[in-house]
Amino acid sequence: MSSTLPSARGNGTDENTVSSATSTGPRGNPAYPATSARGLRGMIARFVEPTAKNPDLPRLRVLLAFPALLLILGVVLVSFSINGSSSGVMRIFVEGGPDSDLVSGSPQAIRSDEWNVQTVWAISQVQQGLPVTNETFPGGMDATVPQDLPRADWSVAFRPYLLGFNFLDVDHAIAWKWWVPGLALVAAAFCFLVTLMPRRPFTAALFSVGFFFSPLFQWWYLGTTLWPVVWGLAAMTLIVWATRAKTRVGTWVWAAIVAYLTVVMAMGIYVPFIIPVVLVVAFFAVGSIISTIRAGANARNGLTYYPADPAPGSVSGTLALAPARTARQTLRGFIPLIVAGAAGSAVTGYWLYTKITTVEAFLGTAYPGERLTPTGSSDEMTFISTIASSFTQALKVGGLLGQNSSEVSTFFLVGMFALPVVVWILVRQARRHAALPWLLISMAAAIVVLVAFMVLPGWDAISHLLLLDRTTPNRAKIGLGLASFVIVPLIISYLDAVRMRGSLTVSLLSAALFGGSQVAIAFALLAWEPQTLNAAPFWQLYVILGTLAVFFLARGYAGLAALAFLVLTGMGSATV
């Protein structure tokens, strides 16, 4: 089923394996690599090596290096007024000929929420002096709640991507509005990944950029779509720090970030995208608490965390098998998260109180105010379109997978198709009487709940308790994509911790599940609607890349999995 790795693999990293020798490291664990090697690999290993004070978390320089590069990229993009707006659709109404402002691609008319609503309203705000009440409609409209508009009041401090309208011209301000949430998503994904995999910054960077290029994000490119995921990734990063940090400074810094992002997310007020993300974070928190408490109980009982470790009881601390703490210590570590949530909720509550009339009118609408979605309300094609990522090229033409490109866009669900690996890890740990991978279990449970909401009727009372009925099957995909993404570093962390490759049989099974599902969808399209299949001429390449990404992840080839994932999503969204 599986085999141990040669000693040259060191701690299991692809990017910074430095020699065949191992070192006891700061925690006396042979999983830590020797850092005395010379050359580039030795330099990288020393650069990423965690400190003795927090051996299970990334150094500050590792945590900030890639976000710093993103900041520089953002400055360049905004300086040249480059953005991805589809407002060029309107150009045909005023002039003909080639569009001199078009850099690449073509405007997407289906993205009317962006070019025909938010962008034109933003320009209207600028023309009126960024008022709190926009006077375009007779009687005026509150500009602080609907349409996510720039304005000049205190609440814009919590709309960071709208701040540019207060000090930049329209072209630069729209570029600022476009890139701030997108680059924030990449940075948040990187920080989360490198927190779980502190010695894999290059792998984390590739996966984070690939996640940004997920089709759903690119077809639903709005602040109301991106900020909930940014918040979710930051909140889960805080949870990791709360369970792993030996010092509290970093944890409180992350708590401040989460408190701020809580308000940013809440002011977007688009609940259908918020609820699935909050659900995933809640499952992650529960899994973290159980994992940490059970690890402490196992340690007190003299049980070994890592069956591959020759030293009984030695702990590497990766979150696949959490560091040992008592229940009191674990719950005390969550105080910063509780404070962050309370602070963010207090600011949001005050803001909503000042806007109570607008909020009541907003909630009094049929959509999105009063709509409740019963469980199992999606048809077969809705679920098929959720997993039909290899046919993302066909989203431009509509058809069997759905007429609205944004509504049927999805994620490349690499982590979800690797669920057989989660089962294999669970069985492996149980057979060895070792700590169970509760975080992996909790993320698998989140996927099950979200899929059940889509396809399984009859549990509306539970769905209502979880607030899932406030979203829709198409919007629930954002939670499915996030949970699938979280599974990726957890699998890599586990395989690194036990210094093994994943089972070849299970890896082939996971890859076959992805490849087989895509081929089955292709045959269905060929029989029922060949024009849709013709609109995705490179679907075979997407299937190959996706299959390889799942296989590499399942086997523990993290760098190759990240590269395949980035190429896959980049190709999938290149023409959006």
Tab-separated table of N, CA and C in Angstrom, residues 103-210:
chain	number	residue	atom	x	y	z
A	103	VAL	N	-6.217	45.471	-23.365
A	103	VAL	CA	-4.880	44.893	-23.254
A	103	VAL	C	-4.885	43.433	-23.685
A	104	SER	N	-5.873	42.674	-23.219
A	104	SER	CA	-5.935	41.247	-23.523
A	104	SER	C	-7.348	40.747	-23.308
A	105	GLY	N	-7.699	39.671	-24.013
A	105	GLY	CA	-9.008	39.067	-23.837
A	105	GLY	C	-10.112	39.905	-24.457
A	106	SER	N	-11.314	39.723	-23.968
A	106	SER	CA	-12.465	40.470	-24.482
A	106	SER	C	-13.463	40.653	-23.351
A	107	PRO	N	-14.240	41.738	-23.355
A	107	PRO	CA	-15.239	41.961	-22.303
A	107	PRO	C	-16.273	40.842	-22.285
A	108	GLN	N	-16.724	40.490	-21.086
A	108	GLN	CA	-17.710	39.429	-20.913
A	108	GLN	C	-19.065	40.063	-20.603
A	109	ALA	N	-19.965	40.030	-21.559
A	109	ALA	CA	-21.265	40.670	-21.375
A	109	ALA	C	-22.042	40.061	-20.213
A	110	ILE	N	-21.838	38.771	-19.960
A	110	ILE	CA	-22.576	38.088	-18.895
A	110	ILE	C	-22.229	38.664	-17.528
A	111	ARG	N	-21.087	39.367	-17.423
A	111	ARG	CA	-20.664	39.930	-16.141
A	111	ARG	C	-21.321	41.284	-15.881
A	112	SER	N	-22.597	41.387	-16.177
A	112	SER	CA	-23.299	42.665	-16.067
A	112	SER	C	-23.383	43.161	-14.622
A	113	ASP	N	-23.308	42.266	-13.628
A	113	ASP	CA	-23.270	42.709	-12.237
A	113	ASP	C	-22.096	43.651	-12.005
A	114	GLU	N	-21.031	43.423	-12.755
A	114	GLU	CA	-19.837	44.265	-12.604
A	114	GLU	C	-19.915	45.497	-13.495
A	115	TRP	N	-19.994	45.297	-14.834
A	115	TRP	CA	-19.840	46.434	-15.745
A	115	TRP	C	-21.093	47.299	-15.865
A	116	ASN	N	-22.268	46.699	-15.650
A	116	ASN	CA	-23.510	47.441	-15.844
A	116	ASN	C	-24.166	47.856	-14.536
A	117	VAL	N	-23.577	47.452	-13.412
A	117	VAL	CA	-24.148	47.802	-12.107
A	117	VAL	C	-23.090	48.492	-11.234
A	118	GLN	N	-22.132	47.707	-10.745
A	118	GLN	CA	-21.208	48.268	-9.769
A	118	GLN	C	-20.293	49.339	-10.359
A	119	THR	N	-19.749	49.103	-11.549
A	119	THR	CA	-18.811	50.077	-12.117
A	119	THR	C	-19.503	51.389	-12.457
A	120	VAL	N	-20.673	51.318	-13.069
A	120	VAL	CA	-21.358	52.564	-13.446
A	120	VAL	C	-21.869	53.312	-12.211
A	121	TRP	N	-22.293	52.564	-11.191
A	121	TRP	CA	-22.715	53.226	-9.956
A	121	TRP	C	-21.519	53.889	-9.277
A	122	ALA	N	-20.349	53.235	-9.321
A	122	ALA	CA	-19.149	53.822	-8.723
A	122	ALA	C	-18.789	55.136	-9.413
A	123	ILE	N	-18.868	55.160	-10.740
A	123	ILE	CA	-18.577	56.390	-11.481
A	123	ILE	C	-19.611	57.466	-11.148
A	124	SER	N	-20.858	57.050	-10.990
A	124	SER	CA	-21.906	57.992	-10.588
A	124	SER	C	-21.587	58.609	-9.229
A	125	GLN	N	-21.074	57.790	-8.316
A	125	GLN	CA	-20.686	58.312	-7.006
A	125	GLN	C	-19.587	59.361	-7.120
A	126	VAL	N	-18.593	59.074	-7.951
A	126	VAL	CA	-17.496	60.027	-8.146
A	126	VAL	C	-18.031	61.348	-8.706
A	127	GLN	N	-18.937	61.263	-9.679
A	127	GLN	CA	-19.498	62.473	-10.294
A	127	GLN	C	-20.287	63.308	-9.281
A	128	GLN	N	-20.873	62.654	-8.269
A	128	GLN	CA	-21.669	63.365	-7.275
A	128	GLN	C	-20.872	63.715	-6.021
A	129	GLY	N	-19.556	63.415	-6.018
A	129	GLY	CA	-18.724	63.776	-4.878
A	129	GLY	C	-18.694	62.748	-3.769
A	130	LEU	N	-18.908	61.464	-4.085
A	130	LEU	CA	-18.870	60.354	-3.121
A	130	LEU	C	-19.836	60.566	-1.954
A	131	PRO	N	-21.105	60.853	-2.243
A	131	PRO	CA	-22.061	61.099	-1.152
A	131	PRO	C	-22.508	59.801	-0.487
A	132	VAL	N	-23.082	59.914	0.709
A	132	VAL	CA	-23.689	58.767	1.387
A	132	VAL	C	-25.025	58.430	0.736
A	133	THR	N	-25.711	59.440	0.199
A	133	THR	CA	-26.978	59.234	-0.508
A	133	THR	C	-26.790	59.601	-1.970
A	134	ASN	N	-26.919	58.629	-2.855
A	134	ASN	CA	-26.787	58.877	-4.289
A	134	ASN	C	-28.116	59.400	-4.823
A	135	GLU	N	-28.062	60.496	-5.577
A	135	GLU	CA	-29.280	61.171	-6.020
A	135	GLU	C	-29.686	60.810	-7.448
A	136	THR	N	-29.120	59.742	-8.003
A	136	THR	CA	-29.480	59.358	-9.372
A	136	THR	C	-30.960	59.036	-9.478
A	137	PHE	N	-31.477	58.223	-8.532
A	137	PHE	CA	-32.906	57.939	-8.502
A	137	PHE	C	-33.637	59.051	-7.740
A	138	PRO	N	-34.869	59.355	-8.134
A	138	PRO	CA	-35.653	60.342	-7.382
A	138	PRO	C	-35.795	59.901	-5.918
A	139	GLY	N	-35.517	60.798	-5.014
A	139	GLY	CA	-35.585	60.464	-3.605
A	139	GLY	C	-34.277	59.955	-3.049
A	140	GLY	N	-33.331	59.597	-3.931
A	140	GLY	CA	-32.009	59.177	-3.486
A	140	GLY	C	-31.941	57.716	-3.071
A	141	MET	N	-30.724	57.190	-2.998
A	141	MET	CA	-30.478	55.801	-2.597
A	141	MET	C	-29.294	55.771	-1.632
A	142	ASP	N	-29.444	55.009	-0.551
A	142	ASP	CA	-28.345	54.848	0.409
A	142	ASP	C	-27.192	54.145	-0.293
A	143	ALA	N	-26.048	54.814	-0.418
A	143	ALA	CA	-24.908	54.259	-1.148
A	143	ALA	C	-24.016	53.371	-0.294
A	144	THR	N	-24.338	53.218	0.980
A	144	THR	CA	-23.445	52.468	1.870
A	144	THR	C	-23.821	51.004	2.013
A	145	VAL	N	-25.026	50.610	1.593
A	145	VAL	CA	-25.447	49.208	1.787
A	145	VAL	C	-25.511	48.453	0.455
A	146	PRO	N	-26.390	48.817	-0.489
A	146	PRO	CA	-26.433	48.040	-1.736
A	146	PRO	C	-25.331	48.433	-2.707
A	147	GLN	N	-24.992	47.547	-3.588
A	147	GLN	CA	-24.097	47.773	-4.723
A	147	GLN	C	-22.634	48.032	-4.347
A	148	ASP	N	-22.296	48.021	-3.053
A	148	ASP	CA	-20.887	48.097	-2.654
A	148	ASP	C	-20.206	49.321	-3.262
A	149	LEU	N	-20.733	50.502	-2.982
A	149	LEU	CA	-20.299	51.726	-3.659
A	149	LEU	C	-19.275	52.515	-2.836
A	150	PRO	N	-18.371	53.234	-3.522
A	150	PRO	CA	-17.452	54.126	-2.808
A	150	PRO	C	-18.215	55.311	-2.227
A	151	ARG	N	-17.740	55.812	-1.097
A	151	ARG	CA	-18.354	56.979	-0.460
A	151	ARG	C	-17.323	57.610	0.473
A	152	ALA	N	-17.678	58.728	1.016
A	152	ALA	CA	-16.751	59.441	1.895
A	152	ALA	C	-17.347	59.494	3.299
A	153	ASP	N	-17.438	58.351	3.964
A	153	ASP	CA	-17.862	58.307	5.360
A	153	ASP	C	-16.981	57.308	6.105
A	154	TRP	N	-17.165	57.175	7.407
A	154	TRP	CA	-16.276	56.352	8.228
A	154	TRP	C	-16.278	54.890	7.811
A	155	SER	N	-17.403	54.392	7.290
A	155	SER	CA	-17.506	52.966	6.985
A	155	SER	C	-16.612	52.551	5.827
A	156	VAL	N	-16.176	53.502	4.986
A	156	VAL	CA	-15.323	53.130	3.862
A	156	VAL	C	-13.951	52.659	4.349
A	157	ALA	N	-13.615	52.932	5.606
A	157	ALA	CA	-12.372	52.404	6.179
A	157	ALA	C	-12.391	50.880	6.191
A	158	PHE	N	-13.586	50.301	6.165
A	158	PHE	CA	-13.724	48.847	6.143
A	158	PHE	C	-14.091	48.343	4.741
A	159	ARG	N	-13.922	49.192	3.757
A	159	ARG	CA	-14.032	48.781	2.356
A	159	ARG	C	-12.703	49.143	1.701
A	160	PRO	N	-11.614	48.421	2.016
A	160	PRO	CA	-10.269	48.849	1.610
A	160	PRO	C	-10.110	49.015	0.104
A	161	TYR	N	-10.855	48.252	-0.675
A	161	TYR	CA	-10.713	48.343	-2.122
A	161	TYR	C	-11.494	49.501	-2.719
A	162	LEU	N	-12.281	50.211	-1.889
A	162	LEU	CA	-12.989	51.404	-2.349
A	162	LEU	C	-12.290	52.689	-1.929
A	163	LEU	N	-11.271	52.578	-1.101
A	163	LEU	CA	-10.566	53.761	-0.612
A	163	LEU	C	-9.926	54.563	-1.742
A	164	GLY	N	-9.532	53.882	-2.821
A	164	GLY	CA	-8.854	54.561	-3.917
A	164	GLY	C	-9.672	55.682	-4.525
A	165	PHE	N	-10.994	55.576	-4.473
A	165	PHE	CA	-11.842	56.622	-5.053
A	165	PHE	C	-11.734	57.933	-4.281
A	166	ASN	N	-11.186	57.876	-3.055
A	166	ASN	CA	-11.058	59.079	-2.238
A	166	ASN	C	-9.788	59.868	-2.533
A	167	PHE	N	-8.836	59.262	-3.256
A	167	PHE	CA	-7.596	60.003	-3.505
A	167	PHE	C	-7.002	59.747	-4.892
A	168	LEU	N	-7.670	58.939	-5.732
A	168	LEU	CA	-7.168	58.654	-7.072
A	168	LEU	C	-8.213	59.058	-8.111
A	169	ASP	N	-7.760	59.231	-9.361
A	169	ASP	CA	-8.727	59.454	-10.436
A	169	ASP	C	-9.468	58.149	-10.719
A	170	VAL	N	-10.510	58.228	-11.549
A	170	VAL	CA	-11.392	57.078	-11.746
A	170	VAL	C	-10.641	55.868	-12.301
A	171	ASP	N	-9.787	56.080	-13.309
A	171	ASP	CA	-9.079	54.950	-13.914
A	171	ASP	C	-8.232	54.204	-12.883
A	172	HIS	N	-7.449	54.944	-12.107
A	172	HIS	CA	-6.600	54.302	-11.102
A	172	HIS	C	-7.436	53.726	-9.961
A	173	ALA	N	-8.524	54.400	-9.621
A	173	ALA	CA	-9.374	53.914	-8.533
A	173	ALA	C	-10.051	52.596	-8.895
A	174	ILE	N	-10.470	52.466	-10.146
A	174	ILE	CA	-11.087	51.206	-10.575
A	174	ILE	C	-10.047	50.084	-10.593
A	175	ALA	N	-8.821	50.399	-11.002
A	175	ALA	CA	-7.756	49.394	-10.934
A	175	ALA	C	-7.503	48.992	-9.493
A	176	TRP	N	-7.490	49.983	-8.597
A	176	TRP	CA	-7.338	49.701	-7.157
A	176	TRP	C	-8.480	48.800	-6.695
A	177	LYS	N	-9.698	49.126	-7.036
A	177	LYS	CA	-10.875	48.332	-6.645
A	177	LYS	C	-10.785	46.911	-7.178
A	178	TRP	N	-10.208	46.775	-8.373
A	178	TRP	CA	-10.139	45.458	-8.990
A	178	TRP	C	-9.124	44.562	-8.302
A	179	TRP	N	-7.945	45.088	-8.004
A	179	TRP	CA	-6.843	44.227	-7.579
A	179	TRP	C	-6.737	44.012	-6.076
A	180	VAL	N	-7.215	44.940	-5.262
A	180	VAL	CA	-7.050	44.779	-3.815
A	180	VAL	C	-7.687	43.489	-3.303
A	181	PRO	N	-8.956	43.188	-3.609
A	181	PRO	CA	-9.519	41.922	-3.102
A	181	PRO	C	-8.866	40.694	-3.720
A	182	GLY	N	-8.479	40.761	-4.995
A	182	GLY	CA	-7.859	39.602	-5.640
A	182	GLY	C	-6.499	39.286	-5.057
A	183	LEU	N	-5.658	40.301	-4.892
A	183	LEU	CA	-4.338	40.081	-4.313
A	183	LEU	C	-4.445	39.728	-2.833
A	184	ALA	N	-5.460	40.265	-2.157
A	184	ALA	CA	-5.695	39.881	-0.761
A	184	ALA	C	-6.037	38.397	-0.663
A	185	LEU	N	-6.793	37.894	-1.634
A	185	LEU	CA	-7.118	36.467	-1.659
A	185	LEU	C	-5.862	35.621	-1.813
A	186	VAL	N	-4.982	35.996	-2.740
A	186	VAL	CA	-3.738	35.248	-2.939
A	186	VAL	C	-2.887	35.288	-1.673
A	187	ALA	N	-2.770	36.475	-1.070
A	187	ALA	CA	-1.959	36.613	0.147
A	187	ALA	C	-2.530	35.797	1.291
A	188	ALA	N	-3.852	35.826	1.461
A	188	ALA	CA	-4.477	35.064	2.543
A	188	ALA	C	-4.303	33.567	2.335
A	189	ALA	N	-4.444	33.117	1.085
A	189	ALA	CA	-4.254	31.696	0.784
A	189	ALA	C	-2.816	31.279	1.076
A	190	PHE	N	-1.858	32.125	0.675
A	190	PHE	CA	-0.448	31.806	0.927
A	190	PHE	C	-0.163	31.725	2.426
A	191	CYS	N	-0.623	32.709	3.188
A	191	CYS	CA	-0.370	32.708	4.631
A	191	CYS	C	-0.975	31.475	5.299
A	192	PHE	N	-2.158	31.087	4.862
A	192	PHE	CA	-2.779	29.882	5.425
A	192	PHE	C	-1.962	28.636	5.088
A	193	LEU	N	-1.584	28.510	3.823
A	193	LEU	CA	-0.845	27.328	3.392
A	193	LEU	C	0.525	27.253	4.056
A	194	VAL	N	1.247	28.362	4.098
A	194	VAL	CA	2.600	28.319	4.644
A	194	VAL	C	2.561	28.194	6.168
A	195	THR	N	1.450	28.564	6.792
A	195	THR	CA	1.300	28.328	8.224
A	195	THR	C	1.182	26.837	8.505
A	196	LEU	N	0.478	26.118	7.631
A	196	LEU	CA	0.377	24.665	7.772
A	196	LEU	C	1.627	23.956	7.268
A	197	MET	N	2.315	24.563	6.293
A	197	MET	CA	3.501	23.943	5.689
A	197	MET	C	4.654	24.957	5.726
A	198	PRO	N	5.218	25.227	6.910
A	198	PRO	CA	6.188	26.327	7.028
A	198	PRO	C	7.459	26.155	6.217
A	199	ARG	N	7.781	24.925	5.813
A	199	ARG	CA	8.979	24.706	5.008
A	199	ARG	C	8.679	24.578	3.515
A	200	ARG	N	7.465	24.918	3.109
A	200	ARG	CA	7.085	24.778	1.706
A	200	ARG	C	6.550	26.102	1.142
A	201	PRO	N	7.303	27.192	1.221
A	201	PRO	CA	6.770	28.461	0.720
A	201	PRO	C	6.538	28.483	-0.781
A	202	PHE	N	7.358	27.767	-1.549
A	202	PHE	CA	7.187	27.774	-3.004
A	202	PHE	C	5.937	26.996	-3.400
A	203	THR	N	5.743	25.857	-2.770
A	203	THR	CA	4.518	25.091	-3.002
A	203	THR	C	3.296	25.914	-2.611
A	204	ALA	N	3.373	26.603	-1.463
A	204	ALA	CA	2.260	27.433	-1.002
A	204	ALA	C	1.963	28.555	-1.996
A	205	ALA	N	3.001	29.160	-2.555
A	205	ALA	CA	2.802	30.247	-3.515
A	205	ALA	C	2.097	29.742	-4.770
A	206	LEU	N	2.525	28.591	-5.281
A	206	LEU	CA	1.900	28.041	-6.489
A	206	LEU	C	0.434	27.711	-6.245
A	207	PHE	N	0.144	27.065	-5.128
A	207	PHE	CA	-1.246	26.708	-4.827
A	207	PHE	C	-2.105	27.959	-4.624
A	208	SER	N	-1.575	28.982	-3.971
A	208	SER	CA	-2.368	30.174	-3.687
A	208	SER	C	-2.715	30.924	-4.970
A	209	VAL	N	-1.755	31.053	-5.891
A	209	VAL	CA	-2.048	31.700	-7.173
A	209	VAL	C	-3.034	30.851	-7.976
A	210	GLY	N	-2.843	29.532	-7.951
A	210	GLY	CA	-3.778	28.654	-8.641
A	210	GLY	C	-5.192	28.774	-8.096
